[in-house]
PDB file of C-alpha atoms and ligand atoms in Angstrom:
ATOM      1  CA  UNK A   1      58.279 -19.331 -31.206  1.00 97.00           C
ATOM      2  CA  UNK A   2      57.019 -20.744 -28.094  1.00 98.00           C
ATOM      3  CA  UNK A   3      59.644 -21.173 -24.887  1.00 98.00           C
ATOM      4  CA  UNK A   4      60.649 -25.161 -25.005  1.00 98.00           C
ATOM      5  CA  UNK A   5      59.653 -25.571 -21.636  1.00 98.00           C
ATOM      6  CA  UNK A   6      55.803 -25.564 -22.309  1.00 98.00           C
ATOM      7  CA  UNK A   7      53.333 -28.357 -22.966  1.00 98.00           C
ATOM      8  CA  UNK A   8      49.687 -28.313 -24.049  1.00 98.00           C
ATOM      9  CA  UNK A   9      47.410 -29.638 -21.528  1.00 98.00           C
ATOM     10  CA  UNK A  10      43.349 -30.105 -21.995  1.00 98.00           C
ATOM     11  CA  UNK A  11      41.882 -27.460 -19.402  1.00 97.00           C
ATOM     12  CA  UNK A  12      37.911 -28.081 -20.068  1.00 96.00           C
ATOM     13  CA  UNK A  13      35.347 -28.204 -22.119  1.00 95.00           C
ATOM     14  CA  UNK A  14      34.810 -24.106 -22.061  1.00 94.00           C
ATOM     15  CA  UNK A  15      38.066 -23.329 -22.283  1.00 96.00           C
ATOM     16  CA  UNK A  16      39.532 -25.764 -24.474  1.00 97.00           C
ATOM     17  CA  UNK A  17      43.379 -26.112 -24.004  1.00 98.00           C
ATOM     18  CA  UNK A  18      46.165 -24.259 -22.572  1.00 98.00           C
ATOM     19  CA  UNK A  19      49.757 -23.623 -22.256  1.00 98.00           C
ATOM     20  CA  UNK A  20      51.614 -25.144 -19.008  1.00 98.00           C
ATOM     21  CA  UNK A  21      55.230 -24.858 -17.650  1.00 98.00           C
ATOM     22  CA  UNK A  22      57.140 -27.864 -17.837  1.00 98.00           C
ATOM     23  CA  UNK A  23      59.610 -26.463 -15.676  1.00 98.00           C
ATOM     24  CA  UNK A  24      60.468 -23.561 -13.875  1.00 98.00           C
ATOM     25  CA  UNK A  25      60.727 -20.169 -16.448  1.00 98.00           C
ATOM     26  CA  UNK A  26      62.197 -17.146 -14.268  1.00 98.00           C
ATOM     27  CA  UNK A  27      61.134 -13.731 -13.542  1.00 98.00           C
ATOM     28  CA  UNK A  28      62.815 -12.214 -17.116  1.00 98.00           C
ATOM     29  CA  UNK A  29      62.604 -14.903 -19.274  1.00 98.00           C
ATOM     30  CA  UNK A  30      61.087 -14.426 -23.556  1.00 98.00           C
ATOM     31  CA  UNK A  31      58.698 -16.625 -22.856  1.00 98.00           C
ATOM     32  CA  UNK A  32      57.178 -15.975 -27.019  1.00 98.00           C
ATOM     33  CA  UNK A  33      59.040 -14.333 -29.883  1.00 98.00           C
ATOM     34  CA  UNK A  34      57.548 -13.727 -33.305  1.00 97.00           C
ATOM     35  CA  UNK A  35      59.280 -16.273 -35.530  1.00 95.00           C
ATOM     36  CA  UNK A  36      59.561 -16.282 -39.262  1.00 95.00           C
ATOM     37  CA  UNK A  37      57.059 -19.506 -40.267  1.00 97.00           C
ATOM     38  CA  UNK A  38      54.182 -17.258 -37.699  1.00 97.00           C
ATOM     39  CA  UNK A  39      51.634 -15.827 -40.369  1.00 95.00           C
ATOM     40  CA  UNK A  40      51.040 -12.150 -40.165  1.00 95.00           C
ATOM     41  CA  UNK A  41      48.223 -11.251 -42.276  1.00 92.00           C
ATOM     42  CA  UNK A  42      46.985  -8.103 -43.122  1.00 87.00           C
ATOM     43  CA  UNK A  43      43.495  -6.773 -42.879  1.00 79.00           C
ATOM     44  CA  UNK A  44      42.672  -7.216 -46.533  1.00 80.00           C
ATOM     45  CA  UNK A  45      44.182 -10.664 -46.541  1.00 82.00           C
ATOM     46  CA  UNK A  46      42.237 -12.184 -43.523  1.00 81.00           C
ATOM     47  CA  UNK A  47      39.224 -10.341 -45.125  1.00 80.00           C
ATOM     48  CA  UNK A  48      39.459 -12.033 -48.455  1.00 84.00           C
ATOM     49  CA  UNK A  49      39.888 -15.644 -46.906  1.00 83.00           C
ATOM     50  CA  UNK A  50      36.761 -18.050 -47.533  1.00 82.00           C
ATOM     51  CA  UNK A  51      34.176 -17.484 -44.759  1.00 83.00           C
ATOM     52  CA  UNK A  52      35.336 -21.244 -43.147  1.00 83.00           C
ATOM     53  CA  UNK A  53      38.429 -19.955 -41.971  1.00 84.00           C
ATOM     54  CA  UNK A  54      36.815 -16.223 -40.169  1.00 87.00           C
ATOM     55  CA  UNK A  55      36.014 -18.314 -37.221  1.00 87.00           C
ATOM     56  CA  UNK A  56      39.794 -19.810 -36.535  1.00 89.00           C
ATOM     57  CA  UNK A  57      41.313 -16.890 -37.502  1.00 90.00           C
ATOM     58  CA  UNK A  58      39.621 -14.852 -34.997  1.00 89.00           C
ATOM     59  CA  UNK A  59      40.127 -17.406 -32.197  1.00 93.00           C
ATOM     60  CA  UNK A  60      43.870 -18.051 -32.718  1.00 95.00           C
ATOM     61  CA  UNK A  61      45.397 -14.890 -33.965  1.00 94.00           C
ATOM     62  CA  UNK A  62      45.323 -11.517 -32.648  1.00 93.00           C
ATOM     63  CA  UNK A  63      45.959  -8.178 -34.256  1.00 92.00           C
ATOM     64  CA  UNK A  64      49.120  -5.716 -33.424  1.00 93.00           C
ATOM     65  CA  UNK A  65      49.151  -1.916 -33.033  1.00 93.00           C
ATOM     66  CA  UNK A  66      49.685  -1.642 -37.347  1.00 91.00           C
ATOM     67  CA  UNK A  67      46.110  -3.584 -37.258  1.00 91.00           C
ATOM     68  CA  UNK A  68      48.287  -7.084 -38.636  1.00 93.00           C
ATOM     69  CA  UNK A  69      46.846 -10.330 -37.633  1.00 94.00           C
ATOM     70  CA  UNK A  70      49.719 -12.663 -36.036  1.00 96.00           C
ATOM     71  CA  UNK A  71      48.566 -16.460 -36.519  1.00 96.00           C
ATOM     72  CA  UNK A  72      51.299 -18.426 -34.705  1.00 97.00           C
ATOM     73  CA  UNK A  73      52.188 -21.579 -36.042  1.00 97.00           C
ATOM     74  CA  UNK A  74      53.184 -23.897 -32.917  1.00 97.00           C
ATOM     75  CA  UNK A  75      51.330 -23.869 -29.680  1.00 97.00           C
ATOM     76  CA  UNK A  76      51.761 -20.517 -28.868  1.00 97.00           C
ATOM     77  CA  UNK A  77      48.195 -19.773 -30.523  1.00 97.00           C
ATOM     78  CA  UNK A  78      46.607 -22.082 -27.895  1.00 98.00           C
ATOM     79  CA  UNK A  79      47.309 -19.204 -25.088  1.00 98.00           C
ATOM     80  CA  UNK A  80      44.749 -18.389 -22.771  1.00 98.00           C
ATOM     81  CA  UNK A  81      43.944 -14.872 -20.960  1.00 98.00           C
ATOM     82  CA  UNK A  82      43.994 -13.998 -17.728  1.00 98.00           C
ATOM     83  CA  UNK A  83      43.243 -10.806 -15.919  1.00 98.00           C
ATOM     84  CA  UNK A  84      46.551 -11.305 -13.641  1.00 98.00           C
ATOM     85  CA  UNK A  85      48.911 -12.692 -16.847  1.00 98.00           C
ATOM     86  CA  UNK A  86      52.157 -13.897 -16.164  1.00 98.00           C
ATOM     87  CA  UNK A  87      54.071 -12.655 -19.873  1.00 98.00           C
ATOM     88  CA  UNK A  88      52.918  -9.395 -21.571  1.00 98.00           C
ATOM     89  CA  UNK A  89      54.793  -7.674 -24.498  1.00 97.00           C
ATOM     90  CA  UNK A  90      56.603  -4.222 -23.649  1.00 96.00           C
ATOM     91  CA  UNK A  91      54.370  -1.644 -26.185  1.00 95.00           C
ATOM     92  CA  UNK A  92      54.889  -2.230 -29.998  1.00 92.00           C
ATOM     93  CA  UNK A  93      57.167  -5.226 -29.228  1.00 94.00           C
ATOM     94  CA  UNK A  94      56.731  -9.059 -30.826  1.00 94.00           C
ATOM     95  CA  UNK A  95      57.775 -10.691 -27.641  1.00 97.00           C
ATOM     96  CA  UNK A  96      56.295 -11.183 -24.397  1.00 98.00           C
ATOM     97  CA  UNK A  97      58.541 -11.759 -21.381  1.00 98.00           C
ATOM     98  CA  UNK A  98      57.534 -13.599 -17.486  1.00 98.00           C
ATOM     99  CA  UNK A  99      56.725 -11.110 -15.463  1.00 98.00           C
ATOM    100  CA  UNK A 100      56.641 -13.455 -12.390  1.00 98.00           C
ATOM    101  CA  UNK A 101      58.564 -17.083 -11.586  1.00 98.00           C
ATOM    102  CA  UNK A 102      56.105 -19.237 -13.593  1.00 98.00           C
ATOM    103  CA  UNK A 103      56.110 -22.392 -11.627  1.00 98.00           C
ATOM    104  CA  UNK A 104      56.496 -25.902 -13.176  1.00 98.00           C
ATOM    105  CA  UNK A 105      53.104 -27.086 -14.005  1.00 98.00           C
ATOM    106  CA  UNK A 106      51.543 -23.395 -13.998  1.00 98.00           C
ATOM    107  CA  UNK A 107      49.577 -22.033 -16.907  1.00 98.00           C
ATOM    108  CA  UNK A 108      51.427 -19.622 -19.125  1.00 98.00           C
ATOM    109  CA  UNK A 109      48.734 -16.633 -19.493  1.00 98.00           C
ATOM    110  CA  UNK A 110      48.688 -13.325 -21.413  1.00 98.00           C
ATOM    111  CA  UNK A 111      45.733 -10.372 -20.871  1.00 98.00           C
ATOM    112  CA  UNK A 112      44.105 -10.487 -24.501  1.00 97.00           C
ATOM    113  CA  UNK A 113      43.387  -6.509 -23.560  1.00 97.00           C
ATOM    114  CA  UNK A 114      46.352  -5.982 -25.262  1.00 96.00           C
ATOM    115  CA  UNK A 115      45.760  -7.956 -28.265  1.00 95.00           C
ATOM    116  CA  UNK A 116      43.128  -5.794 -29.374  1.00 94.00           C
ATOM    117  CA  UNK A 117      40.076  -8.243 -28.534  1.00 94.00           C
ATOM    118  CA  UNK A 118      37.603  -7.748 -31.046  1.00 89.00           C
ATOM    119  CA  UNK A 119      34.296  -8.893 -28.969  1.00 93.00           C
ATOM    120  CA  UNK A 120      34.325  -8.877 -25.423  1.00 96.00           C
ATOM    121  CA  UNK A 121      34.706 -12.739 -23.407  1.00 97.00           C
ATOM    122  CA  UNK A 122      33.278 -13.806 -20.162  1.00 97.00           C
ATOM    123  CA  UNK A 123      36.626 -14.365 -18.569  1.00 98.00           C
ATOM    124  CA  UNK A 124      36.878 -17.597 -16.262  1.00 97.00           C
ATOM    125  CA  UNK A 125      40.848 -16.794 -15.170  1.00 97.00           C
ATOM    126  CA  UNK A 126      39.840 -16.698 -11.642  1.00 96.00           C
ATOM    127  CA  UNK A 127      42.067 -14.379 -10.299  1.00 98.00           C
ATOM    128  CA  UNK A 128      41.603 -12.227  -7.710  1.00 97.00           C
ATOM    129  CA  UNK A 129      41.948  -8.945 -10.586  1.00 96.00           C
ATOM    130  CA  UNK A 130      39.297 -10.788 -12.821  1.00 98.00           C
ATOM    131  CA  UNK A 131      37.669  -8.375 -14.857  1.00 97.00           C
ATOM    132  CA  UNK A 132      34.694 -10.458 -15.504  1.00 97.00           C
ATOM    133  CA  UNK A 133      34.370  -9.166 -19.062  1.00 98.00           C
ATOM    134  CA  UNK A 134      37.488  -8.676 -20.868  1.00 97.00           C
ATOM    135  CA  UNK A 135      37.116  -5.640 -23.694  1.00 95.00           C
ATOM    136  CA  UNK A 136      39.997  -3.981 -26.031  1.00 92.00           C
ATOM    137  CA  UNK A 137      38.578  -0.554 -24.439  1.00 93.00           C
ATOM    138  CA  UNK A 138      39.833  -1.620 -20.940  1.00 95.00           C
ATOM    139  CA  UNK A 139      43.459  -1.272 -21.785  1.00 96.00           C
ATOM    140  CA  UNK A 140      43.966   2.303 -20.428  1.00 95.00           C
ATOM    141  CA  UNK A 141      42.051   1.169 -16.759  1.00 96.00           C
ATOM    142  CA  UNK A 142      45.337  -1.649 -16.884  1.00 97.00           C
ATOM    143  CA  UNK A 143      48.034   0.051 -18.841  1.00 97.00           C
ATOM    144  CA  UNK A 144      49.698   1.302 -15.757  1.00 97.00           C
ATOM    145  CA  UNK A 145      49.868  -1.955 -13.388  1.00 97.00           C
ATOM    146  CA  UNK A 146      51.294  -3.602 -16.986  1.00 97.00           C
ATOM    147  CA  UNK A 147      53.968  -1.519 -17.906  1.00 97.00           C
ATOM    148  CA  UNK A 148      54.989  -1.618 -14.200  1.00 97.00           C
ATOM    149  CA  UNK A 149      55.063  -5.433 -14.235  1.00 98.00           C
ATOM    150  CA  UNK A 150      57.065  -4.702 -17.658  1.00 98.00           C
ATOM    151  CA  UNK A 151      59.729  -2.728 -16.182  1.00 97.00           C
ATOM    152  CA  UNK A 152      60.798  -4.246 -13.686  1.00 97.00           C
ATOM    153  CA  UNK A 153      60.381  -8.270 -15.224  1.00 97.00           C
ATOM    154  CA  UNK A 154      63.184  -6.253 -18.067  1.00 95.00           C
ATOM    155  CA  UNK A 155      65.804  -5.808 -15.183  1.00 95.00           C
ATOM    156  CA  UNK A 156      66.128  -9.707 -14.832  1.00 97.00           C
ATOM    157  CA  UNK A 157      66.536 -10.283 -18.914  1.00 96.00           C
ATOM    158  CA  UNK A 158      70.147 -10.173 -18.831  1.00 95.00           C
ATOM    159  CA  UNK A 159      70.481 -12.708 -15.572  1.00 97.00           C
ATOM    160  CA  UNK A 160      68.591 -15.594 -16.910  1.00 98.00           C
ATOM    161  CA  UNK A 161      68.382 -18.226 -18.969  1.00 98.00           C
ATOM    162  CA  UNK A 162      67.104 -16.536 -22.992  1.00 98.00           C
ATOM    163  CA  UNK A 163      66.517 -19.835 -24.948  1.00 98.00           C
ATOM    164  CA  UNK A 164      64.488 -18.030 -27.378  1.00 98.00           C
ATOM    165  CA  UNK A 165      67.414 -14.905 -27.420  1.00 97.00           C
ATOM    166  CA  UNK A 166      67.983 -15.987 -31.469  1.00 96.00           C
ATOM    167  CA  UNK A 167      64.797 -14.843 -32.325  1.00 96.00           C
ATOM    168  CA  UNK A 168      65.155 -11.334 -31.045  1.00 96.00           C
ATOM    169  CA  UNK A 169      68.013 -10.816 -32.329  1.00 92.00           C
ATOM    170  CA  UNK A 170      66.589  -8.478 -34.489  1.00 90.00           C
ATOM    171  CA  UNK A 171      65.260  -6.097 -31.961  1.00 90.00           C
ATOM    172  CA  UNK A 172      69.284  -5.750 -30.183  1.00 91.00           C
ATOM    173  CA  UNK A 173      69.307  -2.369 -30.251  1.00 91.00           C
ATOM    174  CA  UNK A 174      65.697  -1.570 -29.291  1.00 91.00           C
ATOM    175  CA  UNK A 175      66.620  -4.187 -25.940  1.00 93.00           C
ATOM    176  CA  UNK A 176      69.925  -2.346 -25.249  1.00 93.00           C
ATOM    177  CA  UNK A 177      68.212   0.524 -25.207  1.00 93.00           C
ATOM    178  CA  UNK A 178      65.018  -0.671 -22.673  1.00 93.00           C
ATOM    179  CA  UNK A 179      67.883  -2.561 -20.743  1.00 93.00           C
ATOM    180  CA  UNK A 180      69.816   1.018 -19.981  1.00 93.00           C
ATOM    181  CA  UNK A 181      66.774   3.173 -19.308  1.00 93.00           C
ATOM    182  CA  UNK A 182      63.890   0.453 -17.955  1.00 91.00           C
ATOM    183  CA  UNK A 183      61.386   3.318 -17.288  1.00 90.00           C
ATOM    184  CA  UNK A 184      61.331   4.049 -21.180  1.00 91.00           C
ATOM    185  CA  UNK A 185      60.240   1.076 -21.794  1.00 96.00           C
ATOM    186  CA  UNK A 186      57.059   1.855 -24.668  1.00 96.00           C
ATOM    187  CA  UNK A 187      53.658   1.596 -22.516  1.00 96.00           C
ATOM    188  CA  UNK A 188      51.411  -1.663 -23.505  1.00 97.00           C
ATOM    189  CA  UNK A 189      48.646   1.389 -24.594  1.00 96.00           C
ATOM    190  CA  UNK A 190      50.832   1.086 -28.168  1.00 94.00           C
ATOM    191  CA  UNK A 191      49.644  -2.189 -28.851  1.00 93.00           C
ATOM    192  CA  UNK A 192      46.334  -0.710 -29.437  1.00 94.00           C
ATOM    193  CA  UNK A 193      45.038  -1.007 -32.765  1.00 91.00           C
ATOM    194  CA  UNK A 194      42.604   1.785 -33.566  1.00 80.00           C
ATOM    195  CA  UNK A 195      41.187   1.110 -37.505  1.00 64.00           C
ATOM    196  CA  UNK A 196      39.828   4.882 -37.552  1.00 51.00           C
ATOM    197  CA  UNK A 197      41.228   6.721 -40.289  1.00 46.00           C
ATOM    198  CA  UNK A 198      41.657   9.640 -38.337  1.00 43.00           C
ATOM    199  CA  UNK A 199      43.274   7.904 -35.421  1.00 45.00           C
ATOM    200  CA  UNK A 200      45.648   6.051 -37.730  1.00 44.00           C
ATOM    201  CA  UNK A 201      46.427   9.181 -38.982  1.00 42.00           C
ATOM    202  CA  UNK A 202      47.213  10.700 -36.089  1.00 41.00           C
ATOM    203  CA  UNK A 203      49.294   7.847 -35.242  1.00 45.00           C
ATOM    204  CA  UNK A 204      51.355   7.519 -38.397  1.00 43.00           C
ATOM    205  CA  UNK A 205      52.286  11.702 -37.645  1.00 40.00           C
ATOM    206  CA  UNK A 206      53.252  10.757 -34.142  1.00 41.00           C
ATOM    207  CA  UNK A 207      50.293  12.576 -32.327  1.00 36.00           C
ATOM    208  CA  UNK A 208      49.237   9.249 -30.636  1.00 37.00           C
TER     209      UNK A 208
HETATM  210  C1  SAM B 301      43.653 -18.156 -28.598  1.00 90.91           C
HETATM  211  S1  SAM B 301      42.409 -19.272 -28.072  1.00 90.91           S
HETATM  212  C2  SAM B 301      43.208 -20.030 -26.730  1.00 90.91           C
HETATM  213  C3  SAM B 301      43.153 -21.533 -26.872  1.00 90.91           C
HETATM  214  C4  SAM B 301      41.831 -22.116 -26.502  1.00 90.91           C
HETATM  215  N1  SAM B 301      41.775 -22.353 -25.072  1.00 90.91           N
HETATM  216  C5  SAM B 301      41.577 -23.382 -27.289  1.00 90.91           C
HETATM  217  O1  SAM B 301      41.757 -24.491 -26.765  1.00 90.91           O
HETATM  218  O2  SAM B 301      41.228 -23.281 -28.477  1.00 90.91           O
HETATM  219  C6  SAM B 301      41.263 -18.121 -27.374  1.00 90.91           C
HETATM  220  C7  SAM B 301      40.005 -18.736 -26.834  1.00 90.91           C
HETATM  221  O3  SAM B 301      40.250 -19.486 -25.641  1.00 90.91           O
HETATM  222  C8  SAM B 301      39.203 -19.265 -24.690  1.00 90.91           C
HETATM  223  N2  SAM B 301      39.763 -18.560 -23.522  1.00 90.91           N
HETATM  224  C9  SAM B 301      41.024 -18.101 -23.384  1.00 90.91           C
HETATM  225  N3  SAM B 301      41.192 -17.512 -22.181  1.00 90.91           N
HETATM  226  C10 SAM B 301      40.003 -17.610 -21.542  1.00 90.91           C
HETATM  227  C11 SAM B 301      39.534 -17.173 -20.253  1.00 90.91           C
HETATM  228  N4  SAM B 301      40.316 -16.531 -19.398  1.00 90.91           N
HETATM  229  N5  SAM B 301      38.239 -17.416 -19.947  1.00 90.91           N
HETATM  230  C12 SAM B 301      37.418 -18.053 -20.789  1.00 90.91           C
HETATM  231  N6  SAM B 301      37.809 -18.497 -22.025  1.00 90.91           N
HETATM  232  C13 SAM B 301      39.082 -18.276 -22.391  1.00 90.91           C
HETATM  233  C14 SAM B 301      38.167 -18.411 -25.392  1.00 90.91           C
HETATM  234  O4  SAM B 301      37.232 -19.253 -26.007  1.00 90.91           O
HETATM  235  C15 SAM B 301      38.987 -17.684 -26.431  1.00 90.91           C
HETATM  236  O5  SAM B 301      38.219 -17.257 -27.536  1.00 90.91           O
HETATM  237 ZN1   ZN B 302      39.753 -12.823 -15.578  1.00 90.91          ZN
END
C-alpha cells in the first residue's frame, strides 16, 4: 500500500514513469507497507509462470531477504531508484519509511541495492552519490550511510502523520521495540537475498 499522497507522473522515454509527492510527506512518515492484495511469489512460482510474464515480473517486483518476489498491486511497483533515496526499509522489514521531508512535487525514490537487483542498471538518478551502475553486490559499500538515514528517520515515526499505520499493525511489537532502542534497528545488509545453499544455510542457523 502506497502513501495517498502520491501520483504517477510520465518521467521519459528511458525511464518510463515514476512516483511523485502530491504533498508534503515528513521526515518519519511509512511512505509503503506490504498490503494483503500485493503478490508475494515464491521462487518456484515465478519460475513456473509462462515465459510472457519473466519480463514484467522482473521489472516490477523485487525479491526479499527469504528470496520471495513482492509484486505490488497499486502504483507502488512503478518506483524508481536512486543512489540518494528518500524511503528505505529498516533490514528484514515490509515497509519503507522518508528518510528526508519529501517535498510536494518530488519523486518518491528507493536504492534497488537493497532489493536484491538481479542485473546491474545504468542508473540516471542524478544525484550527487550516483553510483553509475547499480549492483545487488554494492549493498555492504552503502549499508552504513542507510541504516544511519534509518535510525534517525525512526525517531520522527511517532510525531507525524502514519496514514498507512493500519497496515503495520502487524509488526507493533517489532516498532516498539526499534522505537525504544533506534540503534538496534536490523541493518539494510538483511535484505540481502543470497540463493546459495550454503549461505541460506548459514542464515536459517543464525550465522549470517
Ligand atoms: C520497478 S520499475 C519502475 C517503474 C518504471 N520507471 C516504469 O515506468 O516501468 C524499474 C525500472 O525502471 C527503470 N528505472 C528505475 N530507476 C531508474 C534509474 N535510477 N535510472 C534508470 N532507470 C531506472 C529501469 O528500467 C528499471 O528496470
Ligand atoms: Zn544513481
Amino acid at each position: 500500500m502506497l502513501h495517498p499522497h502520491t501520483e504517477l507522473r510520465r518521467i521519459n522515454d528511458e525511464v518510463g514513469y515514476g512516483l511523485f509527492a502530491t504533498r508534503l510527506i515528513p521526515l518519519g512518515t511509512i511512505t509503503w507497507a506490504l498490503d494483503p492484495l500485493d503478490q508475494i511469489l515464491d521462487p518456484y512460482t515465478s519460475d513456473q509462470l509462462e515465459d510472457q510474464y519473466h519480463g514484467d515480473i522482473k521489472r516490477y517486483s523485487w525479491v526479499t531477504g527469504q528470496g520471495k518476489r513482492i509484486l505490488c498491486w497499486d502504483f507502488g511497483r512503478f518506483m524508481n531508484h536512486s543512489c540518494e533515496a528518500n524511503t528505505y526499509a529498516p533490514g528484514g522489514c515490509e515497509f519503507e519509511i522518508a528518510v528526508r521531508d519529501i517535498a510536494p512535487g518530488e519523486e518518491l525514490t528507493c536504492d534497488y541495492t537493497t532489493l536484491n537487483l538481479e542485473a546491474p542498471l545504468v542508473c540516471q538518478c542524478g544525484t550527487a552519490l550516483c553510483r553509475q551502475t547499480i549492483k545487488a553486490d554494492d549493498l555492504a559499500a552503502i549499508a552504513v550511510r542507510c541504516d544511519a538515514l534509518i535510525r534517525s528517520a525512526f525517531t520522527h515515526l511517532r510525531t507525524v502523520q502514519q496514514p498507512l499505520w493500519h497496515w503495520v499493525e502487524n509488526n507493533q511489537m517489532e516498532i516498539n521495540a526499534m522505537l525504544a532502542c533506534p540503534e538496534t534497528i536490523p541493518s539494510v545488509l538483511q535484505h540481502r537475498w543470497n540463493s546459495s545453499p550454503l549461505v541460506s544455510a548459514g542464515k536459517s542457523m543464525g550465522y549470517l
